[in-house]
Amino acid sequence: MSTGPGADSAPVHEPTLKTRGRGETFSSLGVRNYRLFFTGAIVSNTGTWMARITQDWLVLSLTGSAAAVGVTTALQFLPMLLFGLYGGVIADRYPKRRLLIVSQAALGLCGLALAVLTLSGQVQVWHVYLIAFLLGMVTVVDNPARQSFVSEMVGPDRLRNAVSLNSANFQSARLVGPAVAGVLIAGVGSGWAFLINGVSFLAPLVALCLMRPGELHKVERAPRGKGQLREGLRYVAGRPDLIWPIVLVGFIGTFGFNFPIWLTAFSSEVFHVGAGAYGFLNTLMAAGSLAGALLAARRGSTRLRMLVIAAAVFGALEIAAALSPAFWLFALLLVPIGMIGLTVNITANSAVQMATDPVMRGRVMSLYMMVFAGGTPIGAPLLGWVTDTYGARVGFATGGLVSLLSAAVIGLILARVGGLKVAMGWYHGHPRVRFVPRERLATAA
């Protein structure tokens, strides 16, 4: 689909967006600027995961309250919900590489501030709350700038591959960071984990400074002016191939990705397996997510049909896990849940980016991130209440059911917008469900 001028008014003929590109798993690493970006991100992502685990442990140590840990998480995501769209306007208006240099430096300073407070023995819970909120404020600009900067580094042909590799990068750090944090907390204390996190942001800063601006793909920047926020919302509202994937990701991010709540509850209340097994469950999910990201990097096309099917499978797997009678079956299902969950995220991310005019990409991606991550302060307390009131199985199944139903409804909407109907039949002795043009269905009748 065209991403040039006038693309915002182009009709959607099929619920499919195809991006022909390179299918090689690591093709984007052939681009020098992206290779620098990827290398810096490995270091900072590992530090970020170390800080996440250490921050939760510190709050729990200071307060003895799991609710306080939830407040910290909510404060970190709240700015994205409140101000996320404004971050997109900034990302579209200014050079993204320079914005990222500023935002990555600010994230590093937040980490160093928490390290100094903790190592000096002066840290209090309100300090952690404040720094969590400041991190969220920086992320308001950092997220859309980082998401949309990928296309400037690799161009449209490698965009899907680069988005997939970014997710693989993040999930690899998820495997390493918490383990290192656990060793540091037990051996030398929380402050050193925060210090390493703060210093880790030197890696992306050096990478950004070493990039060759002349090798970046030129993108038109939005001029300063009034109404740019409303312009971005109107742009998305007039594009079914943008608005419905974003809505679907919003439902799944808000209701289907509350794994800290569910894994904790299943470990302690359902299977009574303790902290060691809880860490094992997180590792299994991270491994599945990493596998999903690497598999997505091999695919050379992005289809909205794949997004809808993956979302439905994701919801069904969550329901199956919620009903698992044995710990080993529950643990086994977390691997495909992590894999399919990443497939949903990567497919939606790359489809939305590829369908968006470059001059609007920062605003559109800020809306995407606001809907996906900004729903956490809403979904986490709600699903936490359901889990506390009706049990872990009901809470997990509720998240899966919402994901499954939202995929079914939005799939039908996209089919209707694209002039398609659902056709059911048999293929080699197996039931098959397809979207076919209405004209073909009428001819067959």
Tab-separated table of C-alpha atoms in Angstrom, residues 30 38 53 60 65 67 97 116 121 129 137 156-157 164 174 243 285 300 318 322 334 348 359 368 390 392 404 412 433:
chain	number	residue	atom	x	y	z
A	30	GLY	CA	24.095	-5.447	7.211
A	38	PHE	CA	21.356	-2.857	17.783
A	53	ILE	CA	13.655	-6.531	38.735
A	60	LEU	CA	8.951	-4.614	48.314
A	65	SER	CA	3.595	-4.304	50.136
A	67	ALA	CA	0.418	-3.000	46.147
A	97	ARG	CA	18.614	10.829	16.250
A	116	VAL	CA	23.270	7.134	44.377
A	121	GLY	CA	21.362	4.413	52.215
A	129	TYR	CA	7.927	6.606	42.825
A	137	MET	CA	7.922	11.052	31.127
A	156	PRO	CA	11.104	0.160	4.020
A	157	ASP	CA	12.522	-3.092	2.574
A	164	SER	CA	11.631	-8.245	14.679
A	174	ARG	CA	15.055	-10.335	29.385
A	243	ILE	CA	-7.123	2.091	13.458
A	285	MET	CA	7.991	-17.146	28.492
A	300	GLY	CA	9.342	-11.115	4.371
A	318	GLU	CA	-4.181	-18.285	27.519
A	322	ALA	CA	-5.704	-21.066	32.745
A	334	LEU	CA	3.965	-20.458	28.334
A	348	ALA	CA	0.939	-5.012	14.301
A	359	VAL	CA	5.797	12.532	8.070
A	368	TYR	CA	0.229	2.744	19.036
A	390	TYR	CA	-12.339	-15.097	41.700
A	392	ALA	CA	-5.972	-17.059	39.308
A	404	LEU	CA	-9.941	-14.028	21.599
A	412	LEU	CA	-14.844	-9.497	10.904
A	433	VAL	CA	-11.751	-20.929	7.391
